Every structure is written in structure tokens, then in C-alpha cells.
């Protein structure tokens, strides 16, 4: 799981990935959008099954944009982009590397 | 070879639905005669793909039927629309499952009527939350739902019910299960004595079901809702509302014409308002046609169907069509004057007005506007003129 995620990360180092994961998990934990403890979720777990609603996912997006200083383009504004911590990390990484939505 | 779908709908609408529309409205009863005619004409299973014995009708075909039926009996049009929304969910998301493939065959062969139980008492109208849950054990499941509305529940052959996936799942982690008449018991909790749309018999029930777990649709309800239930609901409801508006404007036109004939040379005072109503009617029609095109282009593309832009487009269709319908019928009433206000005149738009006022309330416009407002915090409109 980790290894495959890394290969897709381009310039990002292992350290960046770890800190991004921590930040994403912090946002999720602080938000109260999930019905379960974030610590109990693995990177690939379905966030919608964990209680994320469409209303919650909009606020998650806004929090990610603010924290990572990015803007999600229209083609990433779909359910799949926010379905797991791994998917969010991939989208954020892509946006920071300028390869998003490809 | 049977006549085209729309011809059969027109025949059933004119010959049967129209004849019983007043009684259906007055007595708040299910349009039994109209549905017998629709079944006989094979219109209930029309959207089932040919591989399963249906006609493979498109959503555009079905929208045209809703528009036609609602001109004669809006309750018939609405029940037909609601049934087809359930059929669309099974067609789009049931073909990978053996049980639902059999259901598709039965929908075509037996012309079964499907209802839905999505709203739940105590949830406050949010169909994307459930408190009841599927309790599975040994290949079977039990489900108890205090459904605040199951339209035409007693006339239906099957009901699509939403519930939490398991008793431990959060409120938003829902599945949808198809239960047949023999799988469930309905105990009425709330009646249906309303201003309009009286024939839909949208009573509340306590639903108790026991069935096989294979009857649960495989895809999460969140996806089924975004990809199929939400767009088909808004498109078919709007089409059916256009039918009400079309008939109201038709009566206003007939009234203006009769006035003009009486005093040749002088344009009747209502003619200008008729022109205004016709402008709104054409706007409403164009918004539906545009939404149908958007849906058909996105069909089969899960990413497009679950995109925010698509949700915003379907939300705005619903809110706009519901508002416009009310304004059109009000305008038609002003044109026809007291003749429109009377229940017993050929120019009456009294029932149209009562029925129209249900449109902004069915999945409340305010709720949908709130949802759209939330999406607009991040959505960017990148559409060109033609999509």
C-alpha cells in the first residue's frame, strides 16, 4: 500500500508524505465529520463508510485548500477524490506538483 | 409491433387517466384505472433493457411520458415518475446481481409497480441519512423502518428501502434494498389528506421486512443516489411538472382565444399575460431538455455523475422548475380570472394550482438550495454554452 503510493509521488520525500498524512488526519480529527476515531482508520479505508457526508466533504475540501495553500480544480471535485486518506494525499500531492487532474 | 411509447401514453392519458382525474383528486385515491391502462400498454416496464424483456426506453422517452400523463392526471404522472426512478436504479445498478436481474425480467413481464421508502420519521427529510438498519444473519436480513412517506405503498408490488448498512454503521453509510410485497408488512401511521397531488396516496407507514441479503443492491446508496436517483428524480419530476404547466397554459390560451372570437379586432387583456406564461413555459422546457442532455452525456461515467458540477446542475433544475411551475399556473389563473378559479369551468386551473404548490415542497427547495450553496463554496462553473 505504502510502496505503491510512494511511486506515484514524484518529488515528494518520505518525510513529506508522513507529515502530509499527519496533517490530513489532524484535519479529519478536528472536524467532527467522521463517526469513528481517525486513528482507527487505515489510509485506504472508505471515509464515506466512516460517516463523511457530502456536506462534510465540501468542508474537508475547504480545510485542505486552506492548510496546503492549494485550490481543487473542477475536475477533482467528485466523490472519489475524497474517498480515503490515500486518495486525498494523492490529490493534494498532484496539486502541489502541478500534475493534478491529469 | 406496438405503437410508439408516447402514442400509447397519450392514449392511456386521454382515454383513461383524464376521465378519472377528478375522482382521484376528490377522493384522494390511487388512480387504479390509469395504472391498469399503463400496465396493459406495457408502459411500466418500458425502461427495462431489451435483454431482460423490456423496451430499453431512455430517460428522455420516460420524461416525455411523464409530461404527457401529467397533462391529464398529475397524480398519475407523479406516480409513474416515482416508479420509473426506482426502475432506473435497478436498471443502472442491479444488472451485476442475479436477484436483481430476475427482478428486471419481472418488471418487464409482469409490469410490476415499484415504490420507495427513503424518508424516515425523526430524520427531518434528509434522505441521505438513515436511523433504521439492515440486520443480517445467515443469508437473510430484517429491517424495520418508520417511513414518514411511502407514496402509493399499498398499490405497489415492491418497495426500494434505504437503511444503514449494519446496526453499527454511521447514519450516512446507507444501502438500498428491494423488498417485494410478500417480504414486508405495512402498518399505516399517517394519512394523506392534502391540498394537492391527492392521488399519490403518500401515507406514512411502519415497514417491517424480512428477505434475502441478495436483495440489497451491491453499490452504496450514496453512489446510487448521486449517479441515478437524484438526476432521474429531478428530471422526471420536472417533466411531470411541465405537463401540469402545459395544461394550465393550454386552458389560458383557450380562454384568450374564446375572448378574442367574441370581440374580433380587440386583443383580450389576458393575452399579454398568456405571452408571459408561454415565455416561462419555454424556459422550463429548455431547462429540462438541457438537463436530460447533460444526464445522457454523463451516463455510464461515474466520475461525471458524482461530480459537483453535475449535482449543482440537477439541483438547479429542480428548484427552478418547481418555482416556475407555480408562477406559470398563477399566471394562467390571472388570464382565466374567475373562470380559472372555479372548479366547474372548462378553464379551471384550480387543481393545477393546488398540485403545483407541492413542487417546491417535495424535497424542499430550501433544502436543495442549502445543499447547492454548500457545493458552491468550492464548485467552479467551467461550462461552455453547450456544455
XYZ file of C-alpha atoms in Angstrom:
489
model
C 0.000 0.000 0.000
C 2.673 2.473 1.080
C 5.134 1.404 -1.580
C 2.639 1.892 -4.401
C 1.640 5.272 -3.038
C 5.262 6.378 -2.941
C 5.979 5.585 -6.545
C 3.235 7.979 -7.582
C 4.583 10.836 -5.519
C 7.273 12.248 -7.772
C 9.438 14.745 -5.940
C 7.905 14.254 -2.535
C 10.123 12.628 0.073
C 9.052 10.015 2.593
C 9.114 12.744 5.205
C 6.703 14.934 3.233
C 4.329 12.013 2.881
C 4.400 11.306 6.599
C 3.793 14.929 7.522
C 1.018 15.283 4.928
C -0.665 12.186 6.327
C -0.453 13.644 9.810
C -1.959 16.932 8.626
C -4.809 15.206 6.758
C -5.548 13.088 9.816
C -5.466 16.186 12.024
C -7.981 17.965 9.800
C -10.263 14.930 9.857
C -9.906 14.515 13.617
C -10.607 18.186 14.393
C -13.584 18.421 12.082
C -16.013 16.028 13.699
C -17.156 14.960 10.187
C -16.414 11.301 10.850
C -18.372 8.973 13.059
C -15.258 6.975 14.020
C -11.844 7.689 15.525
C -9.433 8.740 12.756
C -6.611 6.806 14.415
C -8.559 3.607 13.790
C -8.678 4.234 10.020
C -6.088 2.914 7.610
C -5.003 5.011 4.633
C -7.222 3.081 2.268
C -10.389 2.957 4.393
C -13.568 4.401 2.893
C -14.224 7.758 4.550
C -17.858 7.788 3.393
C -18.436 4.497 5.219
C -16.822 6.199 8.221
C -19.534 8.856 8.196
C -18.252 11.522 5.791
C -21.246 13.244 4.148
C -21.297 15.358 1.006
C -21.667 18.433 3.234
C -18.666 17.267 5.263
C -16.597 16.640 2.148
C -17.070 20.259 0.995
C -15.785 21.500 4.342
C -12.932 18.983 4.208
C -12.017 20.406 0.799
C -12.024 23.963 2.140
C -9.847 22.948 5.094
C -7.374 21.183 2.781
C -7.229 24.207 0.458
C -6.503 26.486 3.414
C -3.937 24.211 5.075
C -1.982 23.251 1.937
C -2.487 26.536 0.086
C -3.975 24.819 -2.951
C -7.175 25.052 -4.962
C -9.035 21.992 -6.203
C -9.889 22.318 -9.886
C -13.406 21.411 -11.007
C -12.372 18.013 -12.398
C -11.238 16.879 -8.938
C -14.497 17.916 -7.274
C -16.007 14.463 -7.273
C -16.723 11.811 -4.751
C -13.702 9.619 -5.471
C -11.139 12.355 -4.740
C -12.046 12.339 -1.054
C -12.912 8.676 -0.530
C -9.833 7.784 1.565
C -6.800 9.352 3.195
C -4.653 7.842 0.429
C -6.891 9.391 -2.266
C -6.755 12.802 -0.593
C -2.966 12.566 -0.287
C -2.684 11.692 -3.962
C -4.864 14.656 -4.979
C -3.041 17.127 -2.735
C 0.357 15.866 -3.890
C -0.701 16.130 -7.504
C -1.849 19.709 -6.994
C 1.385 20.701 -5.285
C 3.420 19.110 -8.086
C 1.222 20.614 -10.744
C 0.157 17.213 -12.109
C -3.363 17.089 -10.751
C -6.350 16.087 -12.774
C -4.162 14.573 -15.483
C -45.341 -4.304 -33.125
C -46.939 -1.971 -30.600
C -47.287 1.762 -31.296
C -44.523 4.089 -30.056
C -44.262 4.739 -26.329
C -45.566 8.289 -26.436
C -48.595 7.291 -28.554
C -49.530 4.627 -26.004
C -49.035 7.152 -23.172
C -51.271 9.681 -24.929
C -53.986 7.078 -25.435
C -53.872 5.948 -21.799
C -53.782 9.576 -20.659
C -56.640 10.811 -22.804
C -58.896 7.768 -22.669
C -58.415 6.717 -19.062
C -56.363 8.994 -16.773
C -58.194 12.188 -17.794
C -61.584 10.581 -17.279
C -60.847 9.641 -13.653
C -58.623 12.581 -12.693
C -61.372 14.482 -10.874
C -62.420 11.451 -8.841
C -58.790 10.615 -7.987
C -58.307 14.199 -6.782
C -61.615 14.475 -4.948
C -61.376 11.128 -3.165
C -57.577 11.182 -2.695
C -57.411 7.676 -4.109
C -54.884 5.743 -6.174
C -55.518 6.114 -9.944
C -56.379 2.436 -10.340
C -57.901 2.747 -13.808
C -54.973 4.721 -15.217
C -52.443 2.214 -13.905
C -54.397 -0.722 -15.263
C -54.216 1.033 -18.651
C -50.497 1.802 -18.298
C -49.780 -1.818 -17.399
C -51.847 -3.073 -20.315
C -49.909 -0.745 -22.619
C -46.591 -2.069 -21.264
C -45.546 1.368 -20.048
C -44.399 0.385 -16.549
C -41.521 -1.845 -17.680
C -40.578 0.212 -20.737
C -37.180 1.280 -19.360
C -36.056 -2.315 -18.726
C -33.312 -3.201 -21.253
C -34.263 -5.455 -24.165
C -32.019 -8.248 -22.813
C -34.425 -8.558 -19.902
C -37.588 -8.365 -21.980
C -38.204 -4.611 -21.795
C -38.154 -1.929 -24.485
C -34.901 -0.256 -23.456
C -36.589 3.150 -23.302
C -34.256 6.053 -22.479
C -34.755 8.565 -19.702
C -35.779 11.085 -22.371
C -38.524 8.690 -23.547
C -39.782 8.270 -19.993
C -39.621 12.027 -19.330
C -41.841 12.560 -22.370
C -44.339 10.032 -20.984
C -44.385 11.808 -17.573
C -45.018 15.118 -19.341
C -47.868 13.580 -21.339
C -49.568 11.811 -18.414
C -49.418 14.832 -16.106
C -51.406 16.875 -18.609
C -54.316 14.523 -17.994
C -53.865 13.474 -14.353
C -50.908 14.850 -12.370
C -51.180 12.155 -9.684
C -50.850 9.506 -12.408
C -47.860 11.386 -13.864
C -46.176 11.667 -10.479
C -46.691 8.023 -9.517
C -45.395 6.978 -12.944
C -42.330 9.215 -12.447
C -41.637 7.855 -8.962
C -41.959 4.274 -10.204
C -39.535 4.897 -13.059
C -36.973 6.432 -10.676
C -36.897 3.089 -8.829
C -36.735 1.169 -12.111
C -33.802 3.343 -13.216
C -31.904 2.433 -10.032
C -32.394 -1.289 -10.685
C -31.526 -0.924 -14.389
C -28.349 1.063 -13.679
C -27.136 -0.723 -10.552
C -28.799 -4.137 -10.401
C -27.504 -5.882 -13.507
C -24.457 -7.369 -11.731
C -26.696 -9.150 -9.245
C -28.627 -12.321 -10.120
C -31.589 -11.434 -7.899
C -31.988 -8.006 -9.472
C -31.643 -9.400 -12.984
C -34.648 -11.573 -12.210
C -36.417 -8.502 -10.839
C -35.746 -6.699 -14.126
C -37.299 -9.599 -16.037
C -40.340 -9.496 -13.778
C -40.649 -5.702 -14.157
C -40.938 -6.223 -17.900
C -43.010 -9.416 -17.939
C -45.412 -8.626 -15.098
C -45.303 -4.813 -15.281
C -44.662 -4.590 -11.549
C -45.128 -1.220 -9.825
C -42.266 -0.060 -7.564
C -42.492 2.456 -4.723
C -39.808 3.882 -2.487
C -39.233 4.367 1.236
C -36.397 6.849 1.627
C -37.649 9.327 4.216
C -37.771 8.320 7.844
C -39.541 9.766 10.866
C -37.161 11.646 13.155
C -34.589 12.321 10.397
C -36.180 15.529 9.127
C -36.412 14.905 5.402
C -32.724 14.198 4.809
C -32.823 11.144 2.542
C -29.040 10.747 2.829
C -29.337 9.759 6.490
C -30.964 6.680 7.976
C -31.593 5.625 11.508
C -33.003 2.163 10.694
C -30.501 -0.537 9.776
C -30.269 -3.820 7.912
C -29.831 -6.620 10.442
C -28.341 -9.556 8.569
C -27.969 -13.094 9.810
C -27.498 -16.347 7.931
C -28.198 -15.054 4.429
C -31.386 -13.237 5.495
C -31.999 -9.767 6.827
C -34.605 -7.973 8.890
C -35.443 -4.309 8.548
C -37.855 -2.099 10.456
C -38.405 1.408 9.169
C -40.691 4.139 10.435
C -41.173 5.617 6.967
C -42.783 9.059 7.086
C -43.845 8.703 3.446
C -44.308 5.742 1.130
C -46.270 7.052 -1.834
C -48.810 4.512 -3.179
C -47.260 1.949 -0.810
C -50.332 -0.246 -0.729
C -50.707 -0.376 -4.512
C -47.041 -1.210 -5.109
C -45.657 -4.668 -5.899
C -42.268 -3.813 -4.428
C -40.536 -1.069 -2.459
C -36.953 0.189 -2.576
C -35.976 0.948 1.015
C -32.924 2.815 2.305
C -31.280 1.849 5.591
C -27.907 1.894 7.301
C -25.665 -0.910 6.040
C -25.359 -2.516 9.516
C -26.618 -1.609 13.000
C -23.090 -0.236 13.693
C -22.861 1.958 10.561
C -22.986 5.765 10.703
C -26.217 7.432 9.518
C -24.774 8.303 6.106
C -23.489 4.792 5.279
C -26.646 3.553 3.598
C -27.687 0.741 1.315
C -30.867 0.327 -0.690
C -32.818 -2.917 -0.650
C -35.591 -4.072 -2.921
C -38.369 -5.784 -0.997
C -41.377 -7.343 -2.640
C -44.929 -7.233 -1.360
C -44.643 -10.677 0.227
C -41.422 -9.726 2.032
C -42.915 -6.870 4.009
C -45.748 -5.647 6.172
C -47.024 -2.076 6.141
C -48.810 -0.523 9.072
C -50.175 2.933 8.288
C -49.101 5.695 10.663
C -50.054 8.915 8.819
C -52.819 9.635 6.318
C -52.738 11.724 3.140
C -55.419 14.416 3.068
C -53.616 17.251 1.325
C -54.060 20.389 -0.745
C -52.969 18.732 -3.985
C -51.309 15.674 -5.510
C -54.004 13.812 -3.647
C -53.919 10.641 -5.725
C -50.303 9.799 -4.885
C -51.535 8.452 -1.531
C -48.248 9.379 0.134
C -49.097 7.900 3.507
C -46.663 7.159 6.326
C -46.071 3.542 7.318
C -44.185 1.404 9.735
C -42.489 -1.032 7.373
C -41.269 -4.421 8.584
C -39.392 -6.501 6.063
C -37.628 -9.827 6.053
C -35.850 -11.013 2.930
C -32.669 -12.444 1.437
C -29.447 -10.410 1.646
C -29.079 -10.802 -2.124
C -31.904 -8.232 -2.409
C -29.548 -5.492 -1.169
C -28.233 -3.530 -4.169
C -24.450 -4.017 -4.282
C -23.445 -0.359 -4.682
C -23.639 2.021 -1.648
C -26.759 4.183 -1.698
C -24.560 7.310 -1.750
C -23.395 6.334 -5.243
C -26.822 5.165 -6.427
C -28.287 8.430 -5.192
C -25.706 10.671 -6.884
C -25.478 8.727 -10.148
C -29.101 7.769 -10.704
C -31.728 8.546 -8.095
C -31.001 12.257 -7.792
C -30.752 13.084 -11.520
C -33.674 10.868 -12.578
C -35.848 12.263 -9.778
C -35.232 15.867 -10.712
C -35.577 15.222 -14.451
C -38.768 13.149 -14.225
C -40.423 15.372 -11.629
C -39.632 18.470 -13.667
C -41.015 16.776 -16.799
C -44.187 15.866 -14.976
C -44.496 19.437 -13.644
C -44.067 20.721 -17.170
C -47.141 18.645 -18.008
C -49.176 20.498 -15.348
C -47.862 23.833 -16.638
C -48.570 22.877 -20.246
C -52.196 22.060 -19.481
C -52.660 25.256 -17.435
C -51.243 27.384 -20.256
C -53.400 25.428 -22.722
C -56.512 26.408 -20.759
C -55.367 30.042 -20.578
C -54.804 30.016 -24.339
C -58.254 28.568 -24.957
C -59.764 31.252 -22.735
C -57.979 34.110 -24.503
C -58.982 32.675 -27.868
C -62.652 32.476 -26.901
C -62.485 36.115 -25.725
C -60.833 37.174 -28.978
C -63.532 35.463 -31.007
C -66.208 37.240 -29.087
C -64.717 40.675 -29.823
C -62.775 40.420 -33.085
C -60.245 43.206 -33.596
C -59.574 43.845 -29.880
C -56.736 41.878 -28.226
C -58.126 40.479 -24.945
C -56.499 41.851 -21.768
C -55.245 38.411 -20.769
C -53.279 37.957 -23.998
C -50.166 39.674 -22.647
C -50.083 37.507 -19.541
C -50.552 34.461 -21.751
C -47.464 35.540 -23.685
C -45.571 35.856 -20.389
C -46.710 32.433 -19.226
C -45.650 30.949 -22.560
C -42.204 32.523 -22.161
C -41.813 30.825 -18.770
C -43.142 27.558 -20.166
C -40.495 27.577 -22.891
C -37.760 28.390 -20.357
C -38.910 25.499 -18.208
C -38.934 23.114 -21.158
C -35.456 24.238 -22.238
C -34.028 23.679 -18.762
C -35.382 20.124 -18.741
C -34.115 19.353 -22.232
C -30.684 20.696 -21.236
C -30.595 18.578 -18.080
C -31.645 15.435 -19.953
C -28.824 16.043 -22.432
C -26.330 16.526 -19.602
C -27.522 13.302 -17.969
C -27.322 11.297 -21.161
C -23.805 12.592 -21.865
C -22.666 11.661 -18.349
C -24.466 8.296 -18.283
C -22.059 5.449 -17.539
C -19.299 7.831 -16.421
C -19.263 7.524 -12.623
C -16.822 10.407 -12.182
C -19.012 12.819 -14.107
C -22.194 11.681 -12.427
C -20.672 12.130 -8.947
C -19.045 15.474 -9.779
C -20.173 18.632 -8.037
C -20.934 20.362 -11.297
C -23.453 17.651 -12.172
C -25.094 17.805 -8.725
C -25.357 21.591 -8.999
C -26.934 21.283 -12.463
C -29.577 18.790 -11.285
C -30.285 20.758 -8.089
C -30.853 23.951 -10.018
C -33.142 22.167 -12.473
C -35.380 21.031 -9.627
C -35.522 24.353 -7.785
C -36.056 26.343 -10.976
C -38.729 24.039 -12.415
C -40.694 23.958 -9.148
C -40.666 27.751 -8.812
C -41.502 28.327 -12.461
C -44.399 25.872 -12.354
C -46.084 27.801 -9.544
C -45.579 31.121 -11.364
C -46.925 29.748 -14.645
C -50.097 28.384 -13.065
C -50.643 31.632 -11.149
C -50.294 33.495 -14.412
C -52.782 31.173 -16.110
C -55.203 31.833 -13.266
C -54.933 35.602 -13.818
C -55.603 35.076 -17.518
C -58.700 32.955 -16.935
C -59.942 35.034 -13.990
C -62.951 33.674 -12.144
C -63.397 31.052 -14.863
C -59.992 29.718 -13.846
C -60.812 29.974 -10.162
C -63.995 27.929 -10.448
C -63.771 24.173 -10.037
C -66.561 23.539 -12.520
C -65.413 25.524 -15.558
C -63.635 24.213 -18.637
C -60.976 26.885 -17.963
C -60.449 25.838 -14.339
C -56.837 25.792 -13.164
C -57.803 25.242 -9.523
C -56.432 21.695 -9.340
C -53.334 22.737 -11.281
C -52.678 25.406 -8.672
C -53.148 23.008 -5.766
C -50.954 20.367 -7.406
C -48.295 22.935 -8.386
C -47.768 24.053 -4.807
C -46.440 20.593 -3.942
C -43.448 21.080 -6.256
C -41.312 23.383 -4.061
C -42.071 21.140 -1.047
C -41.211 17.718 -2.476
C -37.579 17.523 -1.370
C -37.854 21.085 -0.132
C -36.429 23.745 -2.415
C -34.855 25.327 0.662
C -33.016 22.100 1.481
C -31.772 21.807 -2.108
C -30.739 25.476 -2.208
C -28.850 24.917 1.059
C -27.086 21.913 -0.455
C -26.254 23.886 -3.613
C -24.991 26.805 -1.527
C -22.632 24.403 0.242
C -21.343 22.986 -3.063
C -20.794 26.495 -4.428
C -18.192 27.108 -1.702
C -15.843 25.031 -3.844
C -17.556 24.449 -7.216
C -16.381 26.476 -10.185
C -18.555 26.919 -13.239
C -16.338 25.892 -16.123
C -19.116 25.021 -18.574
C -19.268 26.470 -22.033
C -22.592 27.444 -23.583
C -23.160 23.949 -24.935
C -21.619 22.018 -22.007
